[in-house]
Tab-separated table of C-alpha atoms in Angstrom:
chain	number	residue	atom	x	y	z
A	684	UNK	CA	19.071	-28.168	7.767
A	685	UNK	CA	15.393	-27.656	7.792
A	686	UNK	CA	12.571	-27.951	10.410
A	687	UNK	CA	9.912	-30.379	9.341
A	688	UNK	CA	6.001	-30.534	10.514
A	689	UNK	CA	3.653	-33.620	9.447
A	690	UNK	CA	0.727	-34.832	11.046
A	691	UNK	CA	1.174	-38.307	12.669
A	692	UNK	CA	0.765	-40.721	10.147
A	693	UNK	CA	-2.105	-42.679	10.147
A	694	UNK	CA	-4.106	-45.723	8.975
A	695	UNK	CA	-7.117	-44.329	8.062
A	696	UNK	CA	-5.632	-41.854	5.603
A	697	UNK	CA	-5.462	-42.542	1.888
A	698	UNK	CA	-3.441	-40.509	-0.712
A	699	UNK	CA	-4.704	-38.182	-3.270
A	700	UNK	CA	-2.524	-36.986	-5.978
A	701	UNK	CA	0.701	-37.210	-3.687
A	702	UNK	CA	-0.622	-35.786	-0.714
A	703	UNK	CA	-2.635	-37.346	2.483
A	704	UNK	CA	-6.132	-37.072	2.780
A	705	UNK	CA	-7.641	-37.566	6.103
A	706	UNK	CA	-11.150	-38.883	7.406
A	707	UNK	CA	-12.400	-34.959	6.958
A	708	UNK	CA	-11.026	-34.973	3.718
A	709	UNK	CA	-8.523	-32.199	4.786
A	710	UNK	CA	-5.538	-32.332	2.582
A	711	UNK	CA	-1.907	-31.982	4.182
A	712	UNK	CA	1.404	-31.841	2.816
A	713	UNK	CA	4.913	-31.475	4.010
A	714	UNK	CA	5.850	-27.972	5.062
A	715	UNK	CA	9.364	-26.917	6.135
A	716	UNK	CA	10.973	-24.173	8.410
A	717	UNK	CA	13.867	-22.991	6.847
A	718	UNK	CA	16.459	-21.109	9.506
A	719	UNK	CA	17.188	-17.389	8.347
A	720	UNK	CA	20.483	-18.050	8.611
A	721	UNK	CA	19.738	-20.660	5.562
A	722	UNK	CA	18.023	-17.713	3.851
A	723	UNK	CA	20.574	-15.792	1.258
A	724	UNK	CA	17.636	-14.447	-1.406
A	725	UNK	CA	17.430	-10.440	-1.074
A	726	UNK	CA	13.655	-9.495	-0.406
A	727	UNK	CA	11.721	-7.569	-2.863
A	728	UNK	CA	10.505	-4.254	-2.944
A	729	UNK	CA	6.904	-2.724	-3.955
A	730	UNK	CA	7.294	0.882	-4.284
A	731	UNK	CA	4.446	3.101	-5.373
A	732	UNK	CA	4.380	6.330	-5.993
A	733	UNK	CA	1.350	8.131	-6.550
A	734	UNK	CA	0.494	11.882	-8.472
A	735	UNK	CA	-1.393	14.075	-11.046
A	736	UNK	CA	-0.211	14.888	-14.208
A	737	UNK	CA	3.257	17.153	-13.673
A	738	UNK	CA	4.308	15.645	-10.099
A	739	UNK	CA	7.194	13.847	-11.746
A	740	UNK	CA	6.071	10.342	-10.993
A	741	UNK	CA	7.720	8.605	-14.436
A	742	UNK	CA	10.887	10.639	-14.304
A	743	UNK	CA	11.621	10.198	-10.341
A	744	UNK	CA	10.327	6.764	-10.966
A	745	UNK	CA	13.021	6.086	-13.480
A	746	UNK	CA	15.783	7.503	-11.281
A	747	UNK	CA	14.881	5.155	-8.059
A	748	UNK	CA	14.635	2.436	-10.447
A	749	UNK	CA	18.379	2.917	-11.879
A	750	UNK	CA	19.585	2.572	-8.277
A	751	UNK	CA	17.257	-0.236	-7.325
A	752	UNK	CA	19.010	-2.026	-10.566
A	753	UNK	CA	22.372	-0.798	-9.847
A	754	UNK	CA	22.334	-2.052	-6.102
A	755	UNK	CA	20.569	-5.343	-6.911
A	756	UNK	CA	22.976	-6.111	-9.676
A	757	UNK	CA	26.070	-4.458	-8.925
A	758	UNK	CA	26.922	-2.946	-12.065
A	759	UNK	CA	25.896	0.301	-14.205
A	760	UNK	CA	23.565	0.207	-16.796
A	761	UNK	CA	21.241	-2.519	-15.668
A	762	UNK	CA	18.050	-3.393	-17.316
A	763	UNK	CA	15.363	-0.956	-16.367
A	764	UNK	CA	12.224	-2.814	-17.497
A	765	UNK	CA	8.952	-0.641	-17.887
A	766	UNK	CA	5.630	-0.984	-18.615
A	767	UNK	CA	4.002	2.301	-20.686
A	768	UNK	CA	0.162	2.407	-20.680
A	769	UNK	CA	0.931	6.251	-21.346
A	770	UNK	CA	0.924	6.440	-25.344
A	771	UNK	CA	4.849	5.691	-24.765
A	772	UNK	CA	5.720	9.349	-22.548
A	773	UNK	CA	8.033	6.572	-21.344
A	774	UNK	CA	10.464	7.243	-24.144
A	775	UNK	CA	10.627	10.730	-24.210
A	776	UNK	CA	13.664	10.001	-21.138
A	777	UNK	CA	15.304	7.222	-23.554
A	778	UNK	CA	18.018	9.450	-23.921
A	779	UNK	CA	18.767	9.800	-20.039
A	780	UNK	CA	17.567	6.165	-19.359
A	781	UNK	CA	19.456	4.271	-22.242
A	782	UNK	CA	19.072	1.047	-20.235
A	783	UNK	CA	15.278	1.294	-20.785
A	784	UNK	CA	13.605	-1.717	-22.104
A	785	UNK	CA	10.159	-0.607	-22.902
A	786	UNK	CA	7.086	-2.162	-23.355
A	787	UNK	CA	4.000	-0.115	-24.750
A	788	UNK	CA	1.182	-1.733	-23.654
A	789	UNK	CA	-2.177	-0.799	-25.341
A	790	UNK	CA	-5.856	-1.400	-24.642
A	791	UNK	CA	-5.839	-2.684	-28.532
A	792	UNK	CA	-3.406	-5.676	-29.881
A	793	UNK	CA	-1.619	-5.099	-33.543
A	794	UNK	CA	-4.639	-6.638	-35.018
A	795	UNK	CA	-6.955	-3.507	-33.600
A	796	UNK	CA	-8.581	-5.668	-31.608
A	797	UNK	CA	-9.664	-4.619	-27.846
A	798	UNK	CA	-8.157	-6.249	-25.142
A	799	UNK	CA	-8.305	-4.096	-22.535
A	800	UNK	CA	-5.938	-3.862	-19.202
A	801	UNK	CA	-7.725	-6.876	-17.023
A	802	UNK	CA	-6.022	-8.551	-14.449
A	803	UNK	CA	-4.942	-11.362	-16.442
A	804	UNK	CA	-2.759	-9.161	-19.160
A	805	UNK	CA	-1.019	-7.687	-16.039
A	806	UNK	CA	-0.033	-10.720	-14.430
A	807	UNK	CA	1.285	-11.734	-17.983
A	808	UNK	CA	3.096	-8.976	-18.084
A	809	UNK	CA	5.030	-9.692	-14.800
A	810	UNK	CA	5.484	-13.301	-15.817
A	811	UNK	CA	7.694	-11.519	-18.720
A	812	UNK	CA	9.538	-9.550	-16.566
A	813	UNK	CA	10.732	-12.385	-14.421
A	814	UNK	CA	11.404	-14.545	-17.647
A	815	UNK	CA	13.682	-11.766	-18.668
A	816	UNK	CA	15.099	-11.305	-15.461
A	817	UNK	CA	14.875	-8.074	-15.239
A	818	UNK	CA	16.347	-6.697	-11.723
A	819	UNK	CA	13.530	-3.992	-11.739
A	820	UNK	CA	10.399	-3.125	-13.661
A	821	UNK	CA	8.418	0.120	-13.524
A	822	UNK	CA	4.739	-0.120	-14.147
A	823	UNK	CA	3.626	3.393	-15.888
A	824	UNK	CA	0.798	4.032	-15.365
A	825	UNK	CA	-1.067	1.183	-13.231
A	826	UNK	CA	-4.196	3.044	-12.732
A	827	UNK	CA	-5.201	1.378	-15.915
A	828	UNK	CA	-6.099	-1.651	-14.072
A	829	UNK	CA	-8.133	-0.096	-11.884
A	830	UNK	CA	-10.166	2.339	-13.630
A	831	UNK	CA	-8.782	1.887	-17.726
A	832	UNK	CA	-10.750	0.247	-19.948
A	833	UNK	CA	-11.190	-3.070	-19.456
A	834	UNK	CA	-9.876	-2.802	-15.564
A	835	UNK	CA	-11.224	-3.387	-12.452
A	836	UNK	CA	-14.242	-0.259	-12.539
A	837	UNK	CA	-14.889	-1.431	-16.227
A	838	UNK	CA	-15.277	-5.385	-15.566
A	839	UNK	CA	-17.413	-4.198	-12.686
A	840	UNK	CA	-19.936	-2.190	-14.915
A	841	UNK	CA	-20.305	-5.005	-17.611
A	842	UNK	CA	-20.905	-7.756	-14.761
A	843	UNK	CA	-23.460	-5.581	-13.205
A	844	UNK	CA	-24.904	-4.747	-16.391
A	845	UNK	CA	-24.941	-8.412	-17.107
A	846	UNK	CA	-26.783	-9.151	-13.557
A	847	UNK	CA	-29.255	-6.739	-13.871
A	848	UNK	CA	-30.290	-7.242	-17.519
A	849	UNK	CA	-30.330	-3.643	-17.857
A	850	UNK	CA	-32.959	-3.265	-15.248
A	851	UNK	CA	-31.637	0.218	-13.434
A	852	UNK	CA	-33.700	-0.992	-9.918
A	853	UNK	CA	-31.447	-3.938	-9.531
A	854	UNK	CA	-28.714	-1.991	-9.622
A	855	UNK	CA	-27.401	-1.370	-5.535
A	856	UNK	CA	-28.848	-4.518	-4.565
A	857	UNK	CA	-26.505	-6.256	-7.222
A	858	UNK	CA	-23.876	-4.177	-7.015
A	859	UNK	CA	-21.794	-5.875	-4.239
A	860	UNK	CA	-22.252	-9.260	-5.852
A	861	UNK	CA	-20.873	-8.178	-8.951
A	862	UNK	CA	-18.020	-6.915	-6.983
A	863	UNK	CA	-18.356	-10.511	-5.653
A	864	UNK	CA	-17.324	-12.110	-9.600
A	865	UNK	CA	-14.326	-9.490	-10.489
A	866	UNK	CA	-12.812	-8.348	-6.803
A	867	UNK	CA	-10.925	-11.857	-6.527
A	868	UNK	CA	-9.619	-11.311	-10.196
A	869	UNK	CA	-8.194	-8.442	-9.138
A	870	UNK	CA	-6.577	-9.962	-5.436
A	871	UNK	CA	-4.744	-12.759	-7.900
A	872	UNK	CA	-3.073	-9.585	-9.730
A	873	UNK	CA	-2.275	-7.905	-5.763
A	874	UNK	CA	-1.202	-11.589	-5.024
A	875	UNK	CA	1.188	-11.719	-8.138
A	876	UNK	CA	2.586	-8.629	-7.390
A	877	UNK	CA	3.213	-8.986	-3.529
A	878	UNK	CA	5.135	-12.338	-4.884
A	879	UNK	CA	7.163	-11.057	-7.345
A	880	UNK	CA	10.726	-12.455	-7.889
A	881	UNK	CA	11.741	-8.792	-9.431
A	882	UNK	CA	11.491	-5.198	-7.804
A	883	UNK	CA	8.378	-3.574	-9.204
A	884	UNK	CA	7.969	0.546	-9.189
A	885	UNK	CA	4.252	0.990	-9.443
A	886	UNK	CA	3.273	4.923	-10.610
A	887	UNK	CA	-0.277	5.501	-10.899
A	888	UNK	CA	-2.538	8.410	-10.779
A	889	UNK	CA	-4.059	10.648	-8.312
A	890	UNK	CA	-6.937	13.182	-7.985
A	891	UNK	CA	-7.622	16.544	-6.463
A	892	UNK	CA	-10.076	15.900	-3.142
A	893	UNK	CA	-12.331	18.680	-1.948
A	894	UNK	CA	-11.494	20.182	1.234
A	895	UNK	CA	-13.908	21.260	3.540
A	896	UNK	CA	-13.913	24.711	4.679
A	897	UNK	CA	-14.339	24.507	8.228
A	898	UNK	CA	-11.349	22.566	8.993
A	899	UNK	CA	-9.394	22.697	5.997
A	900	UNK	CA	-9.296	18.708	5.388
A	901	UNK	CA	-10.520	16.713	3.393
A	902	UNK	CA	-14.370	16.829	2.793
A	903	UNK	CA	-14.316	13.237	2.430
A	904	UNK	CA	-12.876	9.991	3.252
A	905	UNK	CA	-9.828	8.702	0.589
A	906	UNK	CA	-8.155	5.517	0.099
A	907	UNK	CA	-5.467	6.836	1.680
A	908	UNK	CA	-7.256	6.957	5.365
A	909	UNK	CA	-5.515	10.268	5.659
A	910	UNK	CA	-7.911	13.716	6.328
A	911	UNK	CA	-4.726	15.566	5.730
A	912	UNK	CA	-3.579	14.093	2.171
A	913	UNK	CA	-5.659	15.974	-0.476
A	914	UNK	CA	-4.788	13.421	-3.120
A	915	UNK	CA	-6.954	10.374	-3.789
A	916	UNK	CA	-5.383	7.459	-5.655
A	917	UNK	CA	-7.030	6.131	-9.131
A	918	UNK	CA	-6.359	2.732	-7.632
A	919	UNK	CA	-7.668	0.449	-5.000
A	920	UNK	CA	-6.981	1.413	-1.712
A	921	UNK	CA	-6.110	-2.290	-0.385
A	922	UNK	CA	-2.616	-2.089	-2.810
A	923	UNK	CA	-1.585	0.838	-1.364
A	924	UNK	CA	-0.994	-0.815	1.932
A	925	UNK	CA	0.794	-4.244	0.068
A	926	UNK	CA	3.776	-2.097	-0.919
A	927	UNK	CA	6.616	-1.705	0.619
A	928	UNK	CA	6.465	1.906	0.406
A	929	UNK	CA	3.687	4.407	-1.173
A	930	UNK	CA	4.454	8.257	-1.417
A	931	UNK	CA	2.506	10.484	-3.152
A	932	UNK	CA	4.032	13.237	-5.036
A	933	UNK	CA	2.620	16.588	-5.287
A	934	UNK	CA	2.249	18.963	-8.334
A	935	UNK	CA	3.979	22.057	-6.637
A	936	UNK	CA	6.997	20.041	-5.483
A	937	UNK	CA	7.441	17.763	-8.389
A	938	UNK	CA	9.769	14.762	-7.345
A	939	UNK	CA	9.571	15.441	-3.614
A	940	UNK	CA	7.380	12.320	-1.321
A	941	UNK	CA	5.304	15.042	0.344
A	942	UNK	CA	2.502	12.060	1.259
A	943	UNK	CA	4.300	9.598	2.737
A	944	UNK	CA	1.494	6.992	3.166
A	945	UNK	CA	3.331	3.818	4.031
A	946	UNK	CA	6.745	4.419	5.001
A	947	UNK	CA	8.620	2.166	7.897
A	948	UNK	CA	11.252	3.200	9.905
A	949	UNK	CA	14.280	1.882	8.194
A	950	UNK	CA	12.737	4.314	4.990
A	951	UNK	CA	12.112	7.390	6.898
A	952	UNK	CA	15.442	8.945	6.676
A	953	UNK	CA	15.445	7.936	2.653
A	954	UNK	CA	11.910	10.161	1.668
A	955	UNK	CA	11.856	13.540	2.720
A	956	UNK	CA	9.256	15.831	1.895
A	957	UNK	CA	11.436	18.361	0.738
A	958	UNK	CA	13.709	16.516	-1.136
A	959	UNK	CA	13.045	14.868	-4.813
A	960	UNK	CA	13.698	11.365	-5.296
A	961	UNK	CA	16.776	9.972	-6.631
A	962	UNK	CA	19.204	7.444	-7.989
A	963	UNK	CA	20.357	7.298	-4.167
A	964	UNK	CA	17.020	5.847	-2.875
A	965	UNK	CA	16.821	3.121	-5.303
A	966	UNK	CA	20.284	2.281	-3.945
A	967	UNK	CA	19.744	2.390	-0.949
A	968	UNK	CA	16.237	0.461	-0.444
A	969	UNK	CA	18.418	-2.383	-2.820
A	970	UNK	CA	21.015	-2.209	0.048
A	971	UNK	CA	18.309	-2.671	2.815
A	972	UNK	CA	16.679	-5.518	0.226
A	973	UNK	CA	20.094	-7.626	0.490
A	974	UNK	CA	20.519	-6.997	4.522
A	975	UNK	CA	23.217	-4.433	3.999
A	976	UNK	CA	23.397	-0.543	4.676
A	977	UNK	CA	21.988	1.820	7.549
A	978	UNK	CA	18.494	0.667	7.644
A	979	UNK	CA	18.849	-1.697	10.358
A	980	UNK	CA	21.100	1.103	12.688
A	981	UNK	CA	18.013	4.073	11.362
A	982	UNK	CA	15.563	1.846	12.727
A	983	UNK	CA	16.981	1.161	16.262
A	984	UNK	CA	17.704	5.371	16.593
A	985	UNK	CA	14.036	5.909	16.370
A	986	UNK	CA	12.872	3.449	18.326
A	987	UNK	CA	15.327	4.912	21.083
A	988	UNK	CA	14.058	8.712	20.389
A	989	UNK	CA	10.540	7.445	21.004
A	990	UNK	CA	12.170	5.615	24.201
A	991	UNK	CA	12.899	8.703	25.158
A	992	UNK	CA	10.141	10.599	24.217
A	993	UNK	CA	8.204	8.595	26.552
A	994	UNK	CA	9.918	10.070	29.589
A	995	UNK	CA	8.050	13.504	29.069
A	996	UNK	CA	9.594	16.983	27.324
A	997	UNK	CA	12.464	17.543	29.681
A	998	UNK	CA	13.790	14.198	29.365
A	999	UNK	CA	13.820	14.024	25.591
A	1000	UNK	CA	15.614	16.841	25.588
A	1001	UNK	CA	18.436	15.814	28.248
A	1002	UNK	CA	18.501	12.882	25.898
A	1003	UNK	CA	19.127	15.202	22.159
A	1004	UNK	CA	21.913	17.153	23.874
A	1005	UNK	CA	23.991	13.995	24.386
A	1006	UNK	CA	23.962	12.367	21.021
A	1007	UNK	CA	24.953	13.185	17.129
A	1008	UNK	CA	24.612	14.954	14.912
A	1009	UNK	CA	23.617	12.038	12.848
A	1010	UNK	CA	21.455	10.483	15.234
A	1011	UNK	CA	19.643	13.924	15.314
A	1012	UNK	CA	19.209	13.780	11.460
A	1013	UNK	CA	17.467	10.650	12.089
A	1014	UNK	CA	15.276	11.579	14.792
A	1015	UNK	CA	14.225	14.411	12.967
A	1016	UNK	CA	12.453	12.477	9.923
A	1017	UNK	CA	9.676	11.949	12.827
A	1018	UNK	CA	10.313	14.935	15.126
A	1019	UNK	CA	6.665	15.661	15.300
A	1020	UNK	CA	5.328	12.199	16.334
A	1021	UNK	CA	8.340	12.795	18.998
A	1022	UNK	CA	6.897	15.978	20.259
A	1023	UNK	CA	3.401	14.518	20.466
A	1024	UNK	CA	4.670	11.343	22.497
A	1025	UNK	CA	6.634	13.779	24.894
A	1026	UNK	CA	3.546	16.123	25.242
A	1027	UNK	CA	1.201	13.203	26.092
A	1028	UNK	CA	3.225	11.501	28.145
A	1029	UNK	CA	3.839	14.991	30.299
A	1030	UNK	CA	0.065	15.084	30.250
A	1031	UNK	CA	-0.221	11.111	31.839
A	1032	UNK	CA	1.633	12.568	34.780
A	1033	UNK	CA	-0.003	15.406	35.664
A	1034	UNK	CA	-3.027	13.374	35.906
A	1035	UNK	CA	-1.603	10.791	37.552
A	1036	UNK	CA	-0.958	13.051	40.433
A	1037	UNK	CA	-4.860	12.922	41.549
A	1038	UNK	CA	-5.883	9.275	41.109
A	1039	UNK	CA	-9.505	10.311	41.268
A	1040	UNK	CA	-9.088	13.419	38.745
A	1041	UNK	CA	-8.828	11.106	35.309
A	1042	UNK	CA	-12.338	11.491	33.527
A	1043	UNK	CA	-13.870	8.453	32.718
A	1044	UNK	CA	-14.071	7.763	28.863
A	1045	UNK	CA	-16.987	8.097	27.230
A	1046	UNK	CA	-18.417	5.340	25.461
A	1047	UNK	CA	-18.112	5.979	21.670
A	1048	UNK	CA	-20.979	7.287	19.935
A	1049	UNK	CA	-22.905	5.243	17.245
A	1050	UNK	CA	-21.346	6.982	14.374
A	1051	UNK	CA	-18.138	6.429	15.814
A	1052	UNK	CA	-18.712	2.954	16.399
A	1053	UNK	CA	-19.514	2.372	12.649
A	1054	UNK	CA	-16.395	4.550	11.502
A	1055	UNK	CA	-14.062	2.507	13.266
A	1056	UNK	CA	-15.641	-0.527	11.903
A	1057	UNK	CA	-15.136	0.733	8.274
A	1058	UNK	CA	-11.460	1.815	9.412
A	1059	UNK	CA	-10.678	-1.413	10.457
A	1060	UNK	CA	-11.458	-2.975	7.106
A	1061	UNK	CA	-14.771	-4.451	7.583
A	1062	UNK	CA	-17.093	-4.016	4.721
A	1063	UNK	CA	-20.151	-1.565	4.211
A	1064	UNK	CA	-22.360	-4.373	3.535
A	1065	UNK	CA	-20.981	-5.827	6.899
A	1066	UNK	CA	-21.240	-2.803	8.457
A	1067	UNK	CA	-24.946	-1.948	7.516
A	1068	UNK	CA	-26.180	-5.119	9.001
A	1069	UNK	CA	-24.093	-5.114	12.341
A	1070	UNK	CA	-25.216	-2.107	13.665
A	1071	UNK	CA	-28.334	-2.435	11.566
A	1072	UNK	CA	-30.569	-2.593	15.483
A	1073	UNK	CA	-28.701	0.295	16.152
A	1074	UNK	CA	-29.408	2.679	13.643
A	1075	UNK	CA	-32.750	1.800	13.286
A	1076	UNK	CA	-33.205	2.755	17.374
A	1077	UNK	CA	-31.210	6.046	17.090
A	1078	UNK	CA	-32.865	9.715	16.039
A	1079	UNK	CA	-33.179	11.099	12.531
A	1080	UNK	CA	-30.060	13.155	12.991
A	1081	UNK	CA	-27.934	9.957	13.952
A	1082	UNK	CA	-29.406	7.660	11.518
A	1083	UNK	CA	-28.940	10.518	8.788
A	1084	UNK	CA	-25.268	11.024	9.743
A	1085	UNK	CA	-24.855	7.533	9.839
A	1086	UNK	CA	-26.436	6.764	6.695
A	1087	UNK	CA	-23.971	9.207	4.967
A	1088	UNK	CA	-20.862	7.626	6.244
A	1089	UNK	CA	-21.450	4.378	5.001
A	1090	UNK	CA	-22.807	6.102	1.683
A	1091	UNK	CA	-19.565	7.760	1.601
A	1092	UNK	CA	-17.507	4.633	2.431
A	1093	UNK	CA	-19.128	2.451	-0.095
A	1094	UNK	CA	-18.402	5.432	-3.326
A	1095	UNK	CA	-14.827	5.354	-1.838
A	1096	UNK	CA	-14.431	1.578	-2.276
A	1097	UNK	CA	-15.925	1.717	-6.345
């Protein structure tokens, strides 16, 4: 069974290669709803996992990878595909990862000549995969594409080069439309990978951020969108939120998801900061892939802690005396978002006692304004001419402060 929709037929149309083409020239075609119930196909995961050199990104990304294979396919030993941009540091685990089939992917062909890591060569590469049918394939290390040579940073630089005709005063007001020739390159790779038929583990690199002093966060903004994280990905900061997870691993605690960047209920209880990735998370994401295992039940227990959370301090804890010791494992993957909801929502009613005691927001400053433009996704290029009035209007100080911002924002997206 299947749900159709077409557009009433109609005289006036005319066909073009199969499909109808209206008096606007619009093209339409037939689209079905299928029923979940029709659906049987397990979903596919994205997982990334993000470090500097000695966080134990190809290792742990081996070991989730075994159990992704073993849960997809059922049996021991699967295919572990991966992709090595590393000089092979793949194969130095060949004895612990016999199942390996490895790929060493180099910016040079065997004839020597340069071919660099562009999009193209990577969606090849996961065209492979799937024509081997491999149940998983790590990518190791994908950073390549973004900042190796020939990637995304690279192809920028020659197209900018090739704009400007080597005329360094062009450069900024060319910049964005060379981004304009290579950025939708690069969102047919994202696409590819997003659509994958096979489970892809995606490692790439990370760098050190400064902190600032004063408040011991980070002195500037990261892909991540986290002040907290001090790791900045060598990767672009729109894949990081495509995945179905991203954790990034840290030096001192190699193995362990300190970062957990994207991370949805049903994955909380699986990635524990204090606990290094294993065999039993690739199982277990394959179990939530093919509709089976605790996911489902993890994510209901959280949404009733915050339920209860929501009734204030006291009542949350009424609630944790009467229920498991399992539930309470749960609830404790996101005990401080719990004591924050509790704390604010104990606040609410205190103020709700005076009606006419609530201060009235303040309207958001200027600077704030363009932050949460640039938060939201909009563009600096956007940005600058939106609240372009604005700026121009405001003091030295604001226009300075503001200036810097969407200087920052714009090195963060290169």
């Amino acid at each position: 069974m299947s749900v159709a929709a077409r557009r009433p037929a109609s005289s006036s149309r005319r066909r073009c290669n199969g499909r109808r083409l209206d008096r606007e020239g619009i093209m339409t075609a037939h689209i079905r709803f299928i029923p979940v119930t029709q659906i049987e196909d397990p979903l596919t995961i994205t997982l990334g996992l993000c470090g500097a050199s000695g966080s134990g990104k190809t290792y742990s990304a081996l070991l989730v990878a075994r159990g992704i294979a073993e849960g997809m396919t059922g049996r021991k030993g699967a295919p572990i595909g991966i992709v090595d941009t590393e000089n092979r540091r793949a194969l130095h685990y060949r004895d612990a990862f016999p199942e390996m089939v490895h790929f060493d992917m180099k910016a040079v062909d065997d004839a020597g000549e340069m071919v660099g890591f562009g999009p193209e060569r990577w969606i090849e590469v996961i065209d492979a995969a799937e024509a081997a049918e491999l149940p998983v394939l790590v990518i190791d290390s994908f950073s390549h594409a973004w900042e190796g040579v020939g990637g995304v940073l690279d192809l920028h630089a020659q197209t900018l080069d090739r704009l400007t005709g080597g005329d360094e005063s062009k450069r900024d007001r060319l910049s964005q439309l060379a981004w304009a020739h290579v950025k939708p390159r690069y969102r047919r790779l994202v696409d590819r990978i997003v659509r994958a038929r096979t489970n892809i583990v995606i490692c790439t690199r990370a760098k050190p951020v400064m902190q600032d002093p004063r408040t011991g966060r980070n002195a500037r903004k990261t892909k991540t969108r986290r002040a907290d994280v001090p790791w900045d990905p060598a990767a672009d900061g729109d894949l990081i939120f495509e995945m179905t997870a991203m954790m990034i691993l840290d030096p001192a605690h190699p193995g362990c998801p300190v970062y957990q960047i994207k991370c949805a209920d049903q994955f909380k209880p699986l990635f524990k900061a204090d606990m290094p990735l294993g065999v039993e998370v690739g199982r277990r994401m394959a179990e939530w892939a093919k509709g089976q295992g605790d996911a489902k039940r993890h994510k209901q227990m959280l949404d009733e802690a915050r339920a209860a959370a929501r009734e204030g301090r006291e009542a949350f804890a009424a609630w944790w005396k009467s229920i498991g010791t399992d539930h309470r494992a749960v609830a404790r993957t996101i005990i401080d978002e719990l004591r924050e909801i509790a704390e604010q929502a104990d606040a609410a009613r205190e103020d709700d006692d005076d009606p006419f005691g609530v201060p009235k927001a303040e309207a958001p400053s200027l600077v704030a304004e363009i932050r949460g433009a640039l938060d939201s996704g909009v563009s600096v290029e956007a940005a600058r001419k939106h609240f372009a009035d604005k700026i121009s209007a405001a003091d030295a100080s604001v226009r300075a402060e503001a200036d810097a911002l969407l200087s920052k924002h714009a090195e963060a997206a290169q």
